[in-house]
mmCIF file of C-alpha atoms in Angstrom:
data_model
loop_
_atom_site.group_PDB
_atom_site.id
_atom_site.type_symbol
_atom_site.label_atom_id
_atom_site.label_comp_id
_atom_site.label_asym_id
_atom_site.label_seq_id
_atom_site.Cartn_x
_atom_site.Cartn_y
_atom_site.Cartn_z
ATOM 1 C CA MET A 18 -7.654 14.487 -34.831
ATOM 2 C CA LYS A 19 -9.292 13.548 -31.517
ATOM 3 C CA LYS A 20 -8.987 15.861 -28.526
ATOM 4 C CA LEU A 21 -7.207 14.460 -25.449
ATOM 5 C CA VAL A 22 -7.291 16.546 -22.283
ATOM 6 C CA VAL A 23 -5.083 15.488 -19.366
ATOM 7 C CA LEU A 24 -5.194 16.845 -15.821
ATOM 8 C CA THR A 25 -1.870 16.275 -14.076
ATOM 9 C CA GLY A 26 -0.924 16.548 -10.427
ATOM 10 C CA ALA A 27 2.132 16.142 -8.249
ATOM 11 C CA GLY A 28 2.382 12.413 -8.961
ATOM 12 C CA ILE A 29 3.664 12.967 -12.486
ATOM 13 C CA SER A 30 6.552 15.085 -11.217
ATOM 14 C CA ALA A 31 7.451 12.886 -8.243
ATOM 15 C CA GLU A 32 9.436 10.472 -10.446
ATOM 16 C CA SER A 33 11.563 13.414 -11.573
ATOM 17 C CA GLY A 34 12.758 13.922 -8.003
ATOM 18 C CA PHE A 35 10.875 17.188 -7.604
ATOM 19 C CA SER A 36 9.274 17.310 -4.153
ATOM 20 C CA THR A 37 5.522 17.498 -3.917
ATOM 21 C CA PHE A 38 3.649 19.715 -1.497
ATOM 22 C CA ARG A 39 1.202 17.382 0.236
ATOM 23 C CA ASP A 40 2.787 13.922 0.390
ATOM 24 C CA ASN A 41 4.902 12.655 3.267
ATOM 25 C CA ASN A 42 8.131 14.653 3.460
ATOM 26 C CA GLY A 43 6.634 17.195 1.069
ATOM 27 C CA TYR A 44 7.128 20.930 1.332
ATOM 28 C CA TRP A 45 4.160 21.428 3.634
ATOM 29 C CA ASP A 46 5.839 19.211 6.236
ATOM 30 C CA LYS A 47 8.779 21.620 6.379
ATOM 31 C CA TYR A 48 7.282 25.009 5.523
ATOM 32 C CA PRO A 49 3.897 26.081 6.943
ATOM 33 C CA VAL A 50 1.526 26.612 4.037
ATOM 34 C CA GLU A 51 0.133 29.753 5.644
ATOM 35 C CA ARG A 52 3.616 31.318 5.609
ATOM 36 C CA VAL A 53 4.673 30.515 2.041
ATOM 37 C CA ALA A 54 1.498 30.057 -0.022
ATOM 38 C CA SER A 55 -1.192 32.362 1.312
ATOM 39 C CA THR A 56 -2.117 35.987 0.834
ATOM 40 C CA GLN A 57 -1.648 36.486 4.570
ATOM 41 C CA GLY A 58 1.850 34.994 4.470
ATOM 42 C CA TRP A 59 2.850 37.251 1.587
ATOM 43 C CA ALA A 60 1.551 40.340 3.377
ATOM 44 C CA ALA A 61 3.370 39.404 6.600
ATOM 45 C CA ASP A 62 6.804 38.526 5.178
ATOM 46 C CA PRO A 63 7.280 38.790 1.389
ATOM 47 C CA ASP A 64 11.037 38.257 1.645
ATOM 48 C CA TYR A 65 10.479 34.896 3.364
ATOM 49 C CA VAL A 66 8.003 33.875 0.659
ATOM 50 C CA ASN A 67 10.360 34.847 -2.160
ATOM 51 C CA ALA A 68 13.233 33.002 -0.475
ATOM 52 C CA PHE A 69 11.103 29.828 -0.379
ATOM 53 C CA TYR A 70 10.341 29.986 -4.111
ATOM 54 C CA ASN A 71 13.971 30.860 -4.895
ATOM 55 C CA MET A 72 14.878 27.585 -3.183
ATOM 56 C CA MET A 73 12.238 25.687 -5.146
ATOM 57 C CA ARG A 74 13.597 27.045 -8.449
ATOM 58 C CA ARG A 75 17.097 25.855 -7.591
ATOM 59 C CA GLN A 76 15.696 22.361 -7.000
ATOM 60 C CA LEU A 77 13.620 22.441 -10.172
ATOM 61 C CA ILE A 78 16.665 23.216 -12.324
ATOM 62 C CA ASP A 79 18.174 19.880 -11.257
ATOM 63 C CA ALA A 80 14.997 17.917 -12.074
ATOM 64 C CA LYS A 81 14.380 16.447 -15.522
ATOM 65 C CA PRO A 82 11.188 15.314 -17.260
ATOM 66 C CA ASN A 83 10.540 11.620 -16.674
ATOM 67 C CA ARG A 84 9.111 9.015 -19.015
ATOM 68 C CA GLY A 85 5.571 9.970 -18.001
ATOM 69 C CA HIS A 86 6.087 13.539 -19.230
ATOM 70 C CA GLU A 87 7.753 12.259 -22.401
ATOM 71 C CA ILE A 88 5.005 9.780 -23.311
ATOM 72 C CA LEU A 89 2.387 12.475 -22.810
ATOM 73 C CA ALA A 90 4.314 14.772 -25.153
ATOM 74 C CA GLU A 91 4.659 11.970 -27.715
ATOM 75 C CA LEU A 92 0.866 11.559 -27.797
ATOM 76 C CA GLN A 93 0.757 14.905 -29.615
ATOM 77 C CA GLU A 94 1.708 12.944 -32.743
ATOM 78 C CA ASP A 95 -1.679 11.176 -32.686
ATOM 79 C CA PHE A 96 -3.995 13.482 -30.711
ATOM 80 C CA ASP A 97 -4.744 17.142 -30.151
ATOM 81 C CA VAL A 98 -3.425 17.180 -26.571
ATOM 82 C CA SER A 99 -4.103 19.832 -23.937
ATOM 83 C CA VAL A 100 -2.502 19.455 -20.520
ATOM 84 C CA ILE A 101 -4.074 21.123 -17.509
ATOM 85 C CA THR A 102 -1.648 20.915 -14.623
ATOM 86 C CA GLN A 103 -1.902 21.588 -10.924
ATOM 87 C CA ASN A 104 1.895 21.634 -10.843
ATOM 88 C CA VAL A 105 3.970 24.812 -10.895
ATOM 89 C CA ASP A 106 7.040 23.212 -12.486
ATOM 90 C CA ASP A 107 7.969 23.450 -16.180
ATOM 91 C CA LEU A 108 8.641 19.748 -16.755
ATOM 92 C CA HIS A 109 5.792 19.363 -19.258
ATOM 93 C CA GLU A 110 7.207 22.159 -21.396
ATOM 94 C CA ARG A 111 10.730 20.788 -21.158
ATOM 95 C CA ALA A 112 9.412 17.415 -22.370
ATOM 96 C CA GLY A 113 7.997 19.121 -25.473
ATOM 97 C CA GLN A 114 4.368 19.674 -24.492
ATOM 98 C CA LYS A 115 2.914 22.494 -26.590
ATOM 99 C CA LYS A 116 -0.411 23.244 -24.863
ATOM 100 C CA VAL A 117 -0.139 23.557 -21.083
ATOM 101 C CA ILE A 118 -2.529 25.402 -18.774
ATOM 102 C CA HIS A 119 -1.016 26.035 -15.337
ATOM 103 C CA LEU A 120 -3.890 26.285 -12.854
ATOM 104 C CA HIS A 121 -1.772 27.179 -9.847
ATOM 105 C CA GLY A 122 0.861 29.357 -11.494
ATOM 106 C CA GLU A 123 4.388 28.892 -12.805
ATOM 107 C CA LEU A 124 7.440 28.613 -10.608
ATOM 108 C CA MET A 125 9.785 29.938 -13.292
ATOM 109 C CA ARG A 126 7.783 33.162 -13.691
ATOM 110 C CA THR A 127 7.657 36.190 -11.405
ATOM 111 C CA CYS A 128 5.263 39.113 -11.551
ATOM 112 C CA SER A 129 3.982 42.313 -10.009
ATOM 113 C CA SER A 130 2.344 42.008 -6.612
ATOM 114 C CA ARG A 131 -0.012 44.830 -7.595
ATOM 115 C CA ASP A 132 -1.414 43.015 -10.651
ATOM 116 C CA VAL A 133 -0.339 39.394 -10.977
ATOM 117 C CA GLU A 134 -1.894 39.017 -14.428
ATOM 118 C CA ASP A 135 -0.298 42.098 -16.032
ATOM 119 C CA PRO A 136 2.124 40.559 -18.575
ATOM 120 C CA ARG A 137 4.165 43.767 -18.751
ATOM 121 C CA TYR A 138 5.742 42.822 -15.431
ATOM 122 C CA TRP A 139 6.179 39.098 -15.972
ATOM 123 C CA ARG A 140 9.726 37.800 -15.949
ATOM 124 C CA THR A 141 10.746 34.298 -16.943
ATOM 125 C CA MET A 142 13.524 33.180 -14.624
ATOM 126 C CA THR A 143 16.543 31.397 -16.107
ATOM 127 C CA PRO A 144 19.223 29.073 -14.681
ATOM 128 C CA ASP A 145 21.575 32.045 -14.291
ATOM 129 C CA CYS A 146 18.842 34.245 -12.771
ATOM 130 C CA LEU A 147 16.692 32.190 -10.404
ATOM 131 C CA GLU A 148 16.229 34.486 -7.429
ATOM 132 C CA VAL A 149 14.123 37.463 -6.435
ATOM 133 C CA GLY A 150 16.114 39.587 -4.032
ATOM 134 C CA PRO A 151 14.849 41.049 -0.737
ATOM 135 C CA GLY A 152 12.705 44.085 -1.421
ATOM 136 C CA GLU A 153 13.050 43.739 -5.206
ATOM 137 C CA LEU A 154 10.569 45.906 -7.091
ATOM 138 C CA CYS A 155 8.850 45.696 -10.475
ATOM 139 C CA ASP A 156 8.734 48.686 -12.797
ATOM 140 C CA ASP A 157 5.277 49.533 -11.449
ATOM 141 C CA GLY A 158 6.816 50.102 -8.012
ATOM 142 C CA SER A 159 5.290 47.008 -6.381
ATOM 143 C CA LEU A 160 7.211 44.113 -4.870
ATOM 144 C CA ARG A 161 8.157 41.372 -7.300
ATOM 145 C CA ARG A 162 6.497 38.099 -6.293
ATOM 146 C CA PRO A 163 6.195 34.513 -7.500
ATOM 147 C CA TYR A 164 3.642 33.896 -10.245
ATOM 148 C CA ILE A 165 1.869 31.440 -7.947
ATOM 149 C CA VAL A 166 -1.814 31.265 -7.040
ATOM 150 C CA PHE A 167 -1.789 31.694 -3.276
ATOM 151 C CA PHE A 168 -4.492 30.295 -1.035
ATOM 152 C CA GLY A 169 -7.085 33.027 -0.820
ATOM 153 C CA GLU A 170 -6.711 34.043 -4.487
ATOM 154 C CA GLN A 171 -8.877 33.230 -7.506
ATOM 155 C CA VAL A 172 -7.673 30.677 -10.068
ATOM 156 C CA PRO A 173 -7.496 32.863 -13.197
ATOM 157 C CA LYS A 174 -7.181 30.051 -15.756
ATOM 158 C CA LEU A 175 -10.027 27.920 -14.410
ATOM 159 C CA GLN A 176 -12.540 28.965 -17.084
ATOM 160 C CA GLN A 177 -10.020 28.311 -19.869
ATOM 161 C CA ALA A 178 -9.377 24.853 -18.389
ATOM 162 C CA ALA A 179 -13.089 24.072 -18.130
ATOM 163 C CA GLU A 180 -13.596 24.989 -21.791
ATOM 164 C CA GLU A 181 -10.797 22.602 -22.800
ATOM 165 C CA VAL A 182 -12.362 19.775 -20.785
ATOM 166 C CA MET A 183 -15.741 20.333 -22.454
ATOM 167 C CA ARG A 184 -14.094 19.791 -25.859
ATOM 168 C CA ALA A 185 -12.395 16.523 -24.881
ATOM 169 C CA ASP A 186 -12.950 13.247 -26.729
ATOM 170 C CA ALA A 187 -10.963 11.524 -23.961
ATOM 171 C CA PHE A 188 -10.020 12.806 -20.508
ATOM 172 C CA ALA A 189 -7.268 11.553 -18.210
ATOM 173 C CA VAL A 190 -6.152 12.344 -14.676
ATOM 174 C CA VAL A 191 -2.501 11.557 -13.940
ATOM 175 C CA GLY A 192 -0.969 11.738 -10.478
ATOM 176 C CA SER A 193 -3.708 13.791 -8.835
ATOM 177 C CA SER A 194 -5.637 12.784 -5.734
ATOM 178 C CA LEU A 195 -8.609 14.882 -6.912
ATOM 179 C CA VAL A 196 -9.043 16.394 -3.446
ATOM 180 C CA VAL A 197 -7.959 19.951 -4.287
ATOM 181 C CA TYR A 198 -10.688 22.220 -5.565
ATOM 182 C CA PRO A 199 -11.471 23.884 -7.863
ATOM 183 C CA ALA A 200 -9.191 21.662 -10.004
ATOM 184 C CA ALA A 201 -10.976 18.461 -8.946
ATOM 185 C CA GLY A 202 -14.244 19.948 -10.148
ATOM 186 C CA LEU A 203 -13.020 19.917 -13.745
ATOM 187 C CA VAL A 204 -14.104 16.271 -13.982
ATOM 188 C CA GLY A 205 -17.662 17.566 -13.900
ATOM 189 C CA TYR A 206 -17.173 19.296 -17.275
ATOM 190 C CA VAL A 207 -16.472 16.038 -19.138
ATOM 191 C CA ARG A 208 -19.236 15.422 -21.689
ATOM 192 C CA ARG A 209 -21.467 12.381 -21.367
ATOM 193 C CA GLY A 210 -19.972 9.366 -23.125
ATOM 194 C CA VAL A 211 -16.375 10.634 -23.029
ATOM 195 C CA PRO A 212 -14.036 8.038 -21.462
ATOM 196 C CA ILE A 213 -12.189 9.030 -18.287
ATOM 197 C CA TYR A 214 -8.839 7.461 -17.344
ATOM 198 C CA VAL A 215 -7.227 7.795 -13.907
ATOM 199 C CA ILE A 216 -3.562 6.939 -13.372
ATOM 200 C CA ASP A 217 -2.339 6.774 -9.779
ATOM 201 C CA PRO A 218 -0.637 4.116 -7.625
ATOM 202 C CA LYS A 219 -3.033 4.908 -4.770
ATOM 203 C CA PRO A 220 -6.827 4.539 -4.715
ATOM 204 C CA VAL A 221 -8.494 7.731 -5.953
ATOM 205 C CA SER A 222 -12.040 8.807 -5.209
ATOM 206 C CA ILE A 223 -13.447 10.085 -8.495
ATOM 207 C CA PRO A 224 -16.244 12.673 -8.246
ATOM 208 C CA THR A 225 -18.186 11.485 -11.296
ATOM 209 C CA ASP A 226 -20.765 8.924 -12.380
ATOM 210 C CA HIS A 227 -19.043 8.503 -15.778
ATOM 211 C CA PRO A 228 -17.398 5.193 -16.717
ATOM 212 C CA VAL A 229 -13.853 5.351 -15.350
ATOM 213 C CA HIS A 230 -10.830 3.325 -16.442
ATOM 214 C CA LEU A 231 -8.412 2.904 -13.525
ATOM 215 C CA ILE A 232 -4.717 2.339 -14.180
ATOM 216 C CA GLN A 233 -3.273 1.833 -10.717
ATOM 217 C CA ASP A 234 0.403 2.514 -11.294
ATOM 218 C CA VAL A 235 3.028 5.251 -11.170
ATOM 219 C CA ALA A 236 2.869 7.906 -13.876
ATOM 220 C CA SER A 237 5.615 6.580 -16.160
ATOM 221 C CA ARG A 238 4.228 3.028 -16.450
ATOM 222 C CA GLY A 239 0.647 4.259 -16.301
ATOM 223 C CA MET A 240 1.211 6.682 -19.181
ATOM 224 C CA ALA A 241 2.670 3.868 -21.289
ATOM 225 C CA GLU A 242 -0.486 1.821 -20.640
ATOM 226 C CA LEU A 243 -2.729 4.804 -21.375
ATOM 227 C CA ALA A 244 -0.935 5.493 -24.663
ATOM 228 C CA ARG A 245 -1.408 1.860 -25.686
ATOM 229 C CA ARG A 246 -5.125 1.905 -24.886
ATOM 230 C CA LEU A 247 -5.747 5.208 -26.631
ATOM 231 C CA ARG A 248 -3.926 4.150 -29.795
ATOM 232 C CA GLU A 249 -5.605 0.745 -29.897
ATOM 233 C CA GLY A 250 -9.019 1.988 -28.757
ATOM 234 C CA SER A 251 -9.092 -0.982 -26.394
ATOM 235 C CA ASP A 252 -11.586 0.604 -23.982
ATOM 236 C CA ALA A 253 -13.932 1.949 -26.629
ATOM 237 C CA ALA A 254 -16.540 -0.785 -26.203
ATOM 238 C CA GLN A 255 -16.553 -0.872 -22.422
ATOM 239 C CA ARG A 256 -20.091 -0.760 -21.097
ATOM 240 C CA PRO A 257 -21.278 2.279 -19.111
ATOM 241 C CA GLY A 258 -20.626 1.994 -15.390
ATOM 242 C CA ALA A 259 -17.808 -0.522 -15.782
ATOM 243 C CA HIS A 260 -14.340 -0.106 -14.317
ATOM 244 C CA SER A 261 -11.040 -1.516 -15.524
ATOM 245 C CA GLU A 262 -7.970 -1.775 -13.364
ATOM 246 C CA ARG A 263 -4.296 -2.572 -13.818
ATOM 247 C CA VAL A 264 -2.233 -3.344 -10.751
#
């Protein structure tokens, strides 16, 4: 079974009604990134940071996987699929995706602020328990915090993601502008000769000299087109350096 690795960004969740961070009217327009997503912001006012992610969890509960998530999950019937996501939502998992690497953390998980990666203090939040209270502590005595990679922190799953990309027989980018590093750098781990697909309604600058197949559309329609091409092998004979585009 061929290995398909897919890097997803905010664009795949936008159709589910879950606000993105960077787009117009996104979270960063309303909440300063340095206050809610940085190590400095956490140190200055952890209760404010936890209140922000409590609010995000309440919004996420009302969101549902869209057709883009579902088609990607359905591809597991024909391919060994690994999803690497820049998103912190759980919409891939709720659609049935089995292998998901969250580069930037998971909104529905909280952890120790002393050691974010210590699983003994992880807690999976549920619809009837979505909030971290002011001053709430973990069993290790540290403040409970969101399991989110703040600006200023290392990306702990980056090496695991890079190893998945190196094993890919096909690689796709869905709904990511490829401007956020180190995630955008994962394209550089794609082996020579492996086809790269990019799905996005906006033009995307792709940091690679590999042949790239552009599907310029929203995630749901773009994923349907990608699934068709992968199953039919319709891009297999495309010459190196060529580009295809659907508008």
